[in-house]
PDB file of C-alpha atoms and ligand atoms in Angstrom:
ATOM      1  CA  MET O   1     100.333 112.739 130.892  1.00  0.00           C
ATOM      2  CA  THR O   2      98.009 110.497 128.891  1.00  0.00           C
ATOM      3  CA  LEU O   3      99.428 109.125 125.663  1.00  0.00           C
ATOM      4  CA  ALA O   4      96.934 108.350 122.908  1.00  0.00           C
ATOM      5  CA  ILE O   5      97.746 105.584 120.484  1.00  0.00           C
ATOM      6  CA  LEU O   6      95.637 105.952 117.410  1.00  0.00           C
ATOM      7  CA  SER O   7      95.230 103.506 114.531  1.00  0.00           C
ATOM      8  CA  ALA O   8      92.853 103.367 111.602  1.00  0.00           C
ATOM      9  CA  LEU O   9      92.127  99.655 111.506  1.00  0.00           C
ATOM     10  CA  HIS O  10      91.404  96.912 114.004  1.00  0.00           C
ATOM     11  CA  ASP O  11      94.304  94.803 112.699  1.00  0.00           C
ATOM     12  CA  GLU O  12      96.731  97.631 113.480  1.00  0.00           C
ATOM     13  CA  GLN O  13      95.554  97.893 117.097  1.00  0.00           C
ATOM     14  CA  ARG O  14      94.527  94.365 118.114  1.00  0.00           C
ATOM     15  CA  GLY O  15      97.607  93.328 120.090  1.00  0.00           C
ATOM     16  CA  LEU O  16      97.728  96.557 122.073  1.00  0.00           C
ATOM     17  CA  ILE O  17      94.266  96.086 123.580  1.00  0.00           C
ATOM     18  CA  GLU O  18      95.252  92.570 124.676  1.00  0.00           C
ATOM     19  CA  GLN O  19      98.146  94.045 126.689  1.00  0.00           C
ATOM     20  CA  LEU O  20      96.164  96.849 128.307  1.00  0.00           C
ATOM     21  CA  TYR O  21      96.170  96.751 132.140  1.00  0.00           C
ATOM     22  CA  GLN O  22      92.820  97.626 133.777  1.00  0.00           C
ATOM     23  CA  PRO O  23      91.136  98.215 130.411  1.00  0.00           C
ATOM     24  CA  TYR O  24      88.071 100.452 130.408  1.00  0.00           C
ATOM     25  CA  ARG O  25      86.020 100.699 127.240  1.00  0.00           C
ATOM     26  CA  THR O  26      83.898 103.720 126.326  1.00  0.00           C
ATOM     27  CA  LEU O  27      81.715 104.151 123.249  1.00  0.00           C
ATOM     28  CA  HIS O  28      81.792 107.735 122.029  1.00  0.00           C
ATOM     29  CA  ALA O  29      81.108 109.373 118.667  1.00  0.00           C
ATOM     30  CA  GLY O  30      80.558 105.955 117.119  1.00  0.00           C
ATOM     31  CA  ARG O  31      83.977 104.691 118.195  1.00  0.00           C
ATOM     32  CA  GLU O  32      85.493 102.553 120.920  1.00  0.00           C
ATOM     33  CA  PHE O  33      88.034 104.185 123.207  1.00  0.00           C
ATOM     34  CA  TRP O  34      90.100 101.973 125.515  1.00  0.00           C
ATOM     35  CA  GLN O  35      91.655 103.587 128.579  1.00  0.00           C
ATOM     36  CA  GLY O  36      94.141 101.760 130.781  1.00  0.00           C
ATOM     37  CA  GLN O  37      97.833 101.367 131.361  1.00  0.00           C
ATOM     38  CA  LEU O  38     100.667  99.970 129.270  1.00  0.00           C
ATOM     39  CA  GLN O  39     103.939  99.431 131.136  1.00  0.00           C
ATOM     40  CA  GLY O  40     102.664 101.789 133.857  1.00  0.00           C
ATOM     41  CA  HIS O  41     101.847 104.603 131.417  1.00  0.00           C
ATOM     42  CA  PRO O  42      98.297 105.985 131.292  1.00  0.00           C
ATOM     43  CA  VAL O  43      97.140 105.445 127.723  1.00  0.00           C
ATOM     44  CA  VAL O  44      94.025 105.669 125.614  1.00  0.00           C
ATOM     45  CA  LEU O  45      93.733 103.552 122.480  1.00  0.00           C
ATOM     46  CA  ALA O  46      91.398 104.428 119.650  1.00  0.00           C
ATOM     47  CA  LEU O  47      90.469 103.406 116.141  1.00  0.00           C
ATOM     48  CA  SER O  48      89.831 106.313 113.832  1.00  0.00           C
ATOM     49  CA  LYS O  49      88.327 104.329 110.953  1.00  0.00           C
ATOM     50  CA  ILE O  50      89.584 105.279 107.509  1.00  0.00           C
ATOM     51  CA  GLY O  51      90.124 108.767 106.071  1.00  0.00           C
ATOM     52  CA  LYS O  52      91.056 112.278 107.122  1.00  0.00           C
ATOM     53  CA  VAL O  53      87.707 113.406 108.549  1.00  0.00           C
ATOM     54  CA  ALA O  54      87.327 110.225 110.596  1.00  0.00           C
ATOM     55  CA  ALA O  55      90.871 110.673 111.889  1.00  0.00           C
ATOM     56  CA  ALA O  56      90.311 114.334 112.802  1.00  0.00           C
ATOM     57  CA  THR O  57      87.094 113.519 114.700  1.00  0.00           C
ATOM     58  CA  THR O  58      88.865 110.798 116.649  1.00  0.00           C
ATOM     59  CA  ALA O  59      91.895 112.949 117.458  1.00  0.00           C
ATOM     60  CA  THR O  60      89.626 115.749 118.699  1.00  0.00           C
ATOM     61  CA  ALA O  61      87.668 113.356 120.919  1.00  0.00           C
ATOM     62  CA  LEU O  62      90.931 111.922 122.283  1.00  0.00           C
ATOM     63  CA  ILE O  63      92.019 115.392 123.326  1.00  0.00           C
ATOM     64  CA  GLU O  64      88.721 116.904 124.465  1.00  0.00           C
ATOM     65  CA  LYS O  65      87.103 113.913 126.161  1.00  0.00           C
ATOM     66  CA  PHE O  66      89.884 111.478 127.018  1.00  0.00           C
ATOM     67  CA  GLY O  67      92.598 113.886 128.155  1.00  0.00           C
ATOM     68  CA  ALA O  68      95.198 112.865 125.560  1.00  0.00           C
ATOM     69  CA  ARG O  69      98.251 115.117 125.891  1.00  0.00           C
ATOM     70  CA  ARG O  70     100.268 113.559 123.087  1.00  0.00           C
ATOM     71  CA  ILE O  71      99.212 111.367 120.177  1.00  0.00           C
ATOM     72  CA  VAL O  72     101.109 108.662 118.327  1.00  0.00           C
ATOM     73  CA  PHE O  73      99.610 107.185 115.175  1.00  0.00           C
ATOM     74  CA  THR O  74     100.590 103.605 114.312  1.00  0.00           C
ATOM     75  CA  GLY O  75      99.406 101.999 111.113  1.00  0.00           C
ATOM     76  CA  VAL O  76     100.231 100.822 107.621  1.00  0.00           C
ATOM     77  CA  ALA O  77     100.881 102.752 104.409  1.00  0.00           C
ATOM     78  CA  GLY O  78     101.760 102.346 100.760  1.00  0.00           C
ATOM     79  CA  GLY O  79     105.428 102.945  99.943  1.00  0.00           C
ATOM     80  CA  ILE O  80     105.964 105.431  97.099  1.00  0.00           C
ATOM     81  CA  GLY O  81     109.514 106.646  97.722  1.00  0.00           C
ATOM     82  CA  PRO O  82     112.398 104.887  95.991  1.00  0.00           C
ATOM     83  CA  GLY O  83     113.632 102.049  98.170  1.00  0.00           C
ATOM     84  CA  VAL O  84     110.615 102.122 100.493  1.00  0.00           C
ATOM     85  CA  GLN O  85     109.648  98.453 100.454  1.00  0.00           C
ATOM     86  CA  VAL O  86     106.962  96.259 102.009  1.00  0.00           C
ATOM     87  CA  GLY O  87     108.080  95.480 105.569  1.00  0.00           C
ATOM     88  CA  ASP O  88     110.007  98.754 105.954  1.00  0.00           C
ATOM     89  CA  ILE O  89     108.907 101.390 108.444  1.00  0.00           C
ATOM     90  CA  VAL O  90     108.423 105.103 107.809  1.00  0.00           C
ATOM     91  CA  VAL O  91     108.501 107.503 110.748  1.00  0.00           C
ATOM     92  CA  ALA O  92     107.034 110.883 109.825  1.00  0.00           C
ATOM     93  CA  HIS O  93     109.212 113.934 109.842  1.00  0.00           C
ATOM     94  CA  GLN O  94     106.413 115.931 108.196  1.00  0.00           C
ATOM     95  CA  LEU O  95     102.894 115.185 106.990  1.00  0.00           C
ATOM     96  CA  VAL O  96     101.079 116.771 104.058  1.00  0.00           C
ATOM     97  CA  GLN O  97      97.551 116.434 102.616  1.00  0.00           C
ATOM     98  CA  HIS O  98      98.195 115.351  99.037  1.00  0.00           C
ATOM     99  CA  ASP O  99      94.564 115.930  97.977  1.00  0.00           C
ATOM    100  CA  LEU O 100      94.285 119.489  99.314  1.00  0.00           C
ATOM    101  CA  ASP O 101      94.161 121.965  96.449  1.00  0.00           C
ATOM    102  CA  ALA O 102      92.692 125.469  96.906  1.00  0.00           C
ATOM    103  CA  SER O 103      94.688 126.869  93.981  1.00  0.00           C
ATOM    104  CA  PRO O 104      94.753 129.485  92.586  1.00  0.00           C
ATOM    105  CA  LEU O 105      93.632 131.069  95.875  1.00  0.00           C
ATOM    106  CA  PHE O 106      96.412 129.336  97.767  1.00  0.00           C
ATOM    107  CA  PRO O 107      99.392 127.317  96.559  1.00  0.00           C
ATOM    108  CA  ARG O 108      98.540 123.673  95.882  1.00  0.00           C
ATOM    109  CA  PHE O 109      98.758 121.526  99.077  1.00  0.00           C
ATOM    110  CA  GLU O 110      98.750 124.584 101.358  1.00  0.00           C
ATOM    111  CA  VAL O 111      96.197 124.438 104.184  1.00  0.00           C
ATOM    112  CA  PRO O 112      94.238 127.678 103.754  1.00  0.00           C
ATOM    113  CA  PHE O 113      94.913 130.283 106.462  1.00  0.00           C
ATOM    114  CA  TYR O 114      97.686 128.214 108.042  1.00  0.00           C
ATOM    115  CA  GLY O 115     100.367 129.474 105.645  1.00  0.00           C
ATOM    116  CA  GLN O 116     101.860 125.981 105.448  1.00  0.00           C
ATOM    117  CA  SER O 117     101.258 122.686 103.704  1.00  0.00           C
ATOM    118  CA  GLY O 118     103.312 120.351 105.843  1.00  0.00           C
ATOM    119  CA  PHE O 119     102.932 119.796 109.570  1.00  0.00           C
ATOM    120  CA  THR O 120     106.143 118.788 111.305  1.00  0.00           C
ATOM    121  CA  ALA O 121     105.940 115.974 113.816  1.00  0.00           C
ATOM    122  CA  ASP O 122     107.171 116.650 117.351  1.00  0.00           C
ATOM    123  CA  PRO O 123     110.989 116.326 117.200  1.00  0.00           C
ATOM    124  CA  GLN O 124     111.506 114.703 120.618  1.00  0.00           C
ATOM    125  CA  LEU O 125     108.654 112.195 120.376  1.00  0.00           C
ATOM    126  CA  THR O 126     109.718 111.423 116.803  1.00  0.00           C
ATOM    127  CA  GLU O 127     113.309 110.753 117.832  1.00  0.00           C
ATOM    128  CA  GLN O 128     112.047 108.369 120.522  1.00  0.00           C
ATOM    129  CA  LEU O 129     109.775 106.719 117.954  1.00  0.00           C
ATOM    130  CA  LEU O 130     112.659 106.286 115.504  1.00  0.00           C
ATOM    131  CA  GLN O 131     114.741 104.573 118.155  1.00  0.00           C
ATOM    132  CA  ALA O 132     111.752 102.428 119.133  1.00  0.00           C
ATOM    133  CA  CYS O 133     111.286 101.344 115.509  1.00  0.00           C
ATOM    134  CA  ARG O 134     114.930 100.323 115.183  1.00  0.00           C
ATOM    135  CA  ALA O 135     114.650  98.326 118.419  1.00  0.00           C
ATOM    136  CA  ALA O 136     111.378  96.760 117.215  1.00  0.00           C
ATOM    137  CA  MET O 137     112.947  95.622 113.932  1.00  0.00           C
ATOM    138  CA  VAL O 138     115.657  93.852 115.927  1.00  0.00           C
ATOM    139  CA  ALA O 139     113.132  92.346 118.362  1.00  0.00           C
ATOM    140  CA  LEU O 140     110.990  91.101 115.455  1.00  0.00           C
ATOM    141  CA  GLY O 141     114.022  89.784 113.581  1.00  0.00           C
ATOM    142  CA  GLN O 142     112.981  91.789 110.524  1.00  0.00           C
ATOM    143  CA  PRO O 143     115.478  92.899 107.891  1.00  0.00           C
ATOM    144  CA  GLY O 144     113.430  95.988 106.882  1.00  0.00           C
ATOM    145  CA  LYS O 145     114.691  99.563 106.877  1.00  0.00           C
ATOM    146  CA  VAL O 146     113.507 102.413 109.072  1.00  0.00           C
ATOM    147  CA  HIS O 147     112.996 105.598 107.013  1.00  0.00           C
ATOM    148  CA  HIS O 148     112.393 109.117 108.280  1.00  0.00           C
ATOM    149  CA  GLY O 149     110.607 111.567 105.997  1.00  0.00           C
ATOM    150  CA  LEU O 150     107.365 112.826 104.522  1.00  0.00           C
ATOM    151  CA  LEU O 151     104.030 111.014 104.804  1.00  0.00           C
ATOM    152  CA  ALA O 152     101.356 112.054 102.309  1.00  0.00           C
ATOM    153  CA  SER O 153      97.736 111.664 103.439  1.00  0.00           C
ATOM    154  CA  GLY O 154      94.569 111.832 101.362  1.00  0.00           C
ATOM    155  CA  ASP O 155      91.139 110.315 100.976  1.00  0.00           C
ATOM    156  CA  GLN O 156      92.226 107.770  98.381  1.00  0.00           C
ATOM    157  CA  PHE O 157      93.505 104.224  98.560  1.00  0.00           C
ATOM    158  CA  VAL O 158      96.309 104.469  95.992  1.00  0.00           C
ATOM    159  CA  SER O 159      96.407 101.229  94.017  1.00  0.00           C
ATOM    160  CA  CYS O 160      97.942 102.104  90.683  1.00  0.00           C
ATOM    161  CA  ALA O 161     101.643 102.635  89.965  1.00  0.00           C
ATOM    162  CA  GLN O 162     100.866 105.519  87.597  1.00  0.00           C
ATOM    163  CA  ALA O 163      98.722 107.302  90.191  1.00  0.00           C
ATOM    164  CA  ALA O 164     101.438 106.823  92.801  1.00  0.00           C
ATOM    165  CA  HIS O 165     104.033 108.212  90.400  1.00  0.00           C
ATOM    166  CA  THR O 166     101.908 111.273  89.559  1.00  0.00           C
ATOM    167  CA  LEU O 167     101.162 111.937  93.202  1.00  0.00           C
ATOM    168  CA  ARG O 168     104.858 111.762  94.105  1.00  0.00           C
ATOM    169  CA  ARG O 169     105.851 113.930  91.148  1.00  0.00           C
ATOM    170  CA  ASP O 170     103.265 116.641  91.934  1.00  0.00           C
ATOM    171  CA  LEU O 171     104.355 116.751  95.564  1.00  0.00           C
ATOM    172  CA  ALA O 172     108.010 116.919  94.492  1.00  0.00           C
ATOM    173  CA  LEU O 173     107.213 119.926  92.267  1.00  0.00           C
ATOM    174  CA  ALA O 174     105.999 121.695  95.414  1.00  0.00           C
ATOM    175  CA  GLY O 175     109.160 120.684  97.296  1.00  0.00           C
ATOM    176  CA  HIS O 176     107.774 117.631  99.099  1.00  0.00           C
ATOM    177  CA  ASP O 177     109.635 114.324  98.851  1.00  0.00           C
ATOM    178  CA  ALA O 178     106.975 111.793  99.889  1.00  0.00           C
ATOM    179  CA  LEU O 179     108.052 108.378 101.147  1.00  0.00           C
ATOM    180  CA  ALA O 180     104.631 106.821 101.731  1.00  0.00           C
ATOM    181  CA  VAL O 181     100.929 107.412 101.201  1.00  0.00           C
ATOM    182  CA  GLU O 182      98.137 106.812 103.697  1.00  0.00           C
ATOM    183  CA  MET O 183      94.753 108.240 104.591  1.00  0.00           C
ATOM    184  CA  GLU O 184      94.822 109.790 108.088  1.00  0.00           C
ATOM    185  CA  GLY O 185      98.148 111.097 109.384  1.00  0.00           C
ATOM    186  CA  ALA O 186      98.191 114.699 108.155  1.00  0.00           C
ATOM    187  CA  ALA O 187      94.684 115.271 109.519  1.00  0.00           C
ATOM    188  CA  VAL O 188      95.758 114.194 113.006  1.00  0.00           C
ATOM    189  CA  ALA O 189      98.883 116.341 112.666  1.00  0.00           C
ATOM    190  CA  GLN O 190      96.706 119.368 111.908  1.00  0.00           C
ATOM    191  CA  VAL O 191      94.447 118.730 114.921  1.00  0.00           C
ATOM    192  CA  CYS O 192      97.488 118.387 117.210  1.00  0.00           C
ATOM    193  CA  HIS O 193      98.920 121.578 115.719  1.00  0.00           C
ATOM    194  CA  ASP O 194      95.648 123.382 116.539  1.00  0.00           C
ATOM    195  CA  TYR O 195      95.764 122.172 120.160  1.00  0.00           C
ATOM    196  CA  GLY O 196      99.522 122.678 120.526  1.00  0.00           C
ATOM    197  CA  LEU O 197     100.088 119.017 121.437  1.00  0.00           C
ATOM    198  CA  PRO O 198     102.959 116.740 120.403  1.00  0.00           C
ATOM    199  CA  PHE O 199     102.230 114.308 117.592  1.00  0.00           C
ATOM    200  CA  ALA O 200     104.273 111.547 115.992  1.00  0.00           C
ATOM    201  CA  ALA O 201     103.407 108.959 113.377  1.00  0.00           C
ATOM    202  CA  VAL O 202     104.777 105.632 112.256  1.00  0.00           C
ATOM    203  CA  ARG O 203     103.653 103.541 109.310  1.00  0.00           C
ATOM    204  CA  THR O 204     104.732 100.057 108.374  1.00  0.00           C
ATOM    205  CA  ILE O 205     104.768  99.602 104.620  1.00  0.00           C
ATOM    206  CA  SER O 206     102.046  97.133 103.636  1.00  0.00           C
ATOM    207  CA  ASP O 207     102.115  97.641  99.870  1.00  0.00           C
ATOM    208  CA  ARG O 208     103.693  99.690  97.087  1.00  0.00           C
ATOM    209  CA  ALA O 209     100.518 101.636  96.171  1.00  0.00           C
ATOM    210  CA  ASP O 210     100.399  99.732  92.858  1.00  0.00           C
ATOM    211  CA  ALA O 211      98.030  97.285  91.148  1.00  0.00           C
ATOM    212  CA  SER O 212      98.633  94.590  93.781  1.00  0.00           C
ATOM    213  CA  ALA O 213      98.241  97.028  96.679  1.00  0.00           C
ATOM    214  CA  HIS O 214      94.784  95.817  97.726  1.00  0.00           C
ATOM    215  CA  VAL O 215      95.975  92.203  98.030  1.00  0.00           C
ATOM    216  CA  ASP O 216      99.326  93.058  99.677  1.00  0.00           C
ATOM    217  CA  PHE O 217      97.594  95.458 102.044  1.00  0.00           C
ATOM    218  CA  LYS O 218      95.038  92.885 103.251  1.00  0.00           C
ATOM    219  CA  VAL O 219      97.608  90.140 103.869  1.00  0.00           C
ATOM    220  CA  PHE O 220      99.990  92.502 105.632  1.00  0.00           C
ATOM    221  CA  ALA O 221      97.300  94.129 107.760  1.00  0.00           C
ATOM    222  CA  ARG O 222      95.971  90.740 108.878  1.00  0.00           C
ATOM    223  CA  ASP O 223      99.278  88.930 109.469  1.00  0.00           C
ATOM    224  CA  VAL O 224     101.903  91.523 110.341  1.00  0.00           C
ATOM    225  CA  ALA O 225     100.550  94.984 111.233  1.00  0.00           C
ATOM    226  CA  SER O 226      99.608  94.299 114.836  1.00  0.00           C
ATOM    227  CA  ARG O 227     102.940  92.576 115.626  1.00  0.00           C
ATOM    228  CA  TYR O 228     104.807  95.622 114.339  1.00  0.00           C
ATOM    229  CA  ALA O 229     102.544  98.044 116.229  1.00  0.00           C
ATOM    230  CA  CYS O 230     102.989  96.118 119.504  1.00  0.00           C
ATOM    231  CA  ALA O 231     106.758  95.891 119.199  1.00  0.00           C
ATOM    232  CA  ILE O 232     107.091  99.572 118.316  1.00  0.00           C
ATOM    233  CA  VAL O 233     104.780 100.803 121.083  1.00  0.00           C
ATOM    234  CA  GLN O 234     106.476  98.559 123.672  1.00  0.00           C
ATOM    235  CA  ALA O 235     109.884  99.946 122.738  1.00  0.00           C
ATOM    236  CA  LEU O 236     108.554 103.516 122.706  1.00  0.00           C
ATOM    237  CA  LEU O 237     107.003 103.238 126.173  1.00  0.00           C
ATOM    238  CA  LYS O 238     110.330 102.066 127.582  1.00  0.00           C
ATOM    239  CA  SER O 239     111.880 105.377 126.540  1.00  0.00           C
ATOM    240  CA  LEU O 240     109.051 107.679 127.686  1.00  0.00           C
ATOM    241  CA  SER O 241     109.093 108.989 131.220  1.00  0.00           C
ATOM    242  CA  ILE O 242     105.982 108.229 133.260  1.00  0.00           C
ATOM    243  CA  GLN O 243     104.243 111.456 134.234  1.00  0.00           C
TER     244      GLN O 243
HETATM  245  N1  SAH C 301      88.944  98.225 101.839  1.00  0.00           N
HETATM  246  C1  SAH C 301      90.108  98.271 102.660  1.00  0.00           C
HETATM  247  C2  SAH C 301      90.378  99.671 103.003  1.00  0.00           C
HETATM  248  C3  SAH C 301      91.768  99.888 103.405  1.00  0.00           C
HETATM  249  S1  SAH C 301      92.203 101.542 103.322  1.00  0.00           S
HETATM  250  C4  SAH C 301      89.927  97.318 103.796  1.00  0.00           C
HETATM  251  O1  SAH C 301      89.972  96.125 103.528  1.00  0.00           O
HETATM  252  O2  SAH C 301      89.748  97.667 104.968  1.00  0.00           O
HETATM  253  C5  SAH C 301      93.905 101.421 103.708  1.00  0.00           C
HETATM  254  C6  SAH C 301      94.311 101.804 105.097  1.00  0.00           C
HETATM  255  O3  SAH C 301      95.701 101.591 105.198  1.00  0.00           O
HETATM  256  C7  SAH C 301      94.113 103.285 105.383  1.00  0.00           C
HETATM  257  O4  SAH C 301      93.830 103.447 106.746  1.00  0.00           O
HETATM  258  C8  SAH C 301      95.449 103.922 104.954  1.00  0.00           C
HETATM  259  O5  SAH C 301      95.899 104.866 105.900  1.00  0.00           O
HETATM  260  C9  SAH C 301      96.438 102.763 104.857  1.00  0.00           C
HETATM  261  N2  SAH C 301      97.002 102.459 103.539  1.00  0.00           N
HETATM  262  C10 SAH C 301      97.754 101.364 103.289  1.00  0.00           C
HETATM  263  N3  SAH C 301      98.131 101.322 101.988  1.00  0.00           N
HETATM  264  C11 SAH C 301      97.626 102.436 101.390  1.00  0.00           C
HETATM  265  C12 SAH C 301      97.639 102.934 100.042  1.00  0.00           C
HETATM  266  N4  SAH C 301      98.259 102.250  99.065  1.00  0.00           N
HETATM  267  N5  SAH C 301      96.981 104.083  99.779  1.00  0.00           N
HETATM  268  C13 SAH C 301      96.331 104.749 100.763  1.00  0.00           C
HETATM  269  N6  SAH C 301      96.279 104.317 102.055  1.00  0.00           N
HETATM  270  C14 SAH C 301      96.904 103.167 102.379  1.00  0.00           C
END
């Protein structure tokens, strides 16, 4: 059962390609897809590029063309929940599109004709991912926390404390307690929902979505993101059965 590991940025994925056994690269839909094996598991690695549409295109190609039967997103995000600090990890329980607003036709954040705003990540894969993240923190010798909760996705790089506050407050008014903000996860969750395939997502916190976010993000992405992604994926693969 092919596992897809999806990231938005090269820095988030770099180390994984280096470890791929019998790597086979395909160019499709303007993206590189890397098929091969990691720890004996058939995998396909892909970079979505940034944003919800780019992520949805990539997830669809992973499923339709590369036989992905479950998708795990690994990447970085801005922490907006209280106590969600740079270097922490957030594993998604649910994902919501914070910029989706078809009100007054539908409640704010609700995906029209789905009757829901949040997509829940696959419980079993998510539990395995949580355990993998805890193991990865130990392996990396990092003091950061592993959180489990809501990821908010939208087509905005949030780099202003006031904007982050407003976004969190508006989501809270609709009953959503967002821990981190990013730009792809909820789109992939919706695609996996449509295909009935398991999805899980993990984000390492690169910044606090405030005025220094663009600097913090760049440093973190370059220096730390790929080490986290490798350690988490390695630990996850140990717990997945090979099928
Ligand atoms: N110009 C930047 C673009 C980065 S976009 C560059 O140098 O490449 C940020 C990426 O990291 C997105 O893929 C998003 O999912 C995630 N991300 C990290 N911090 C974020 C934040 N504060 N707001 C939104 N997305 C964030």
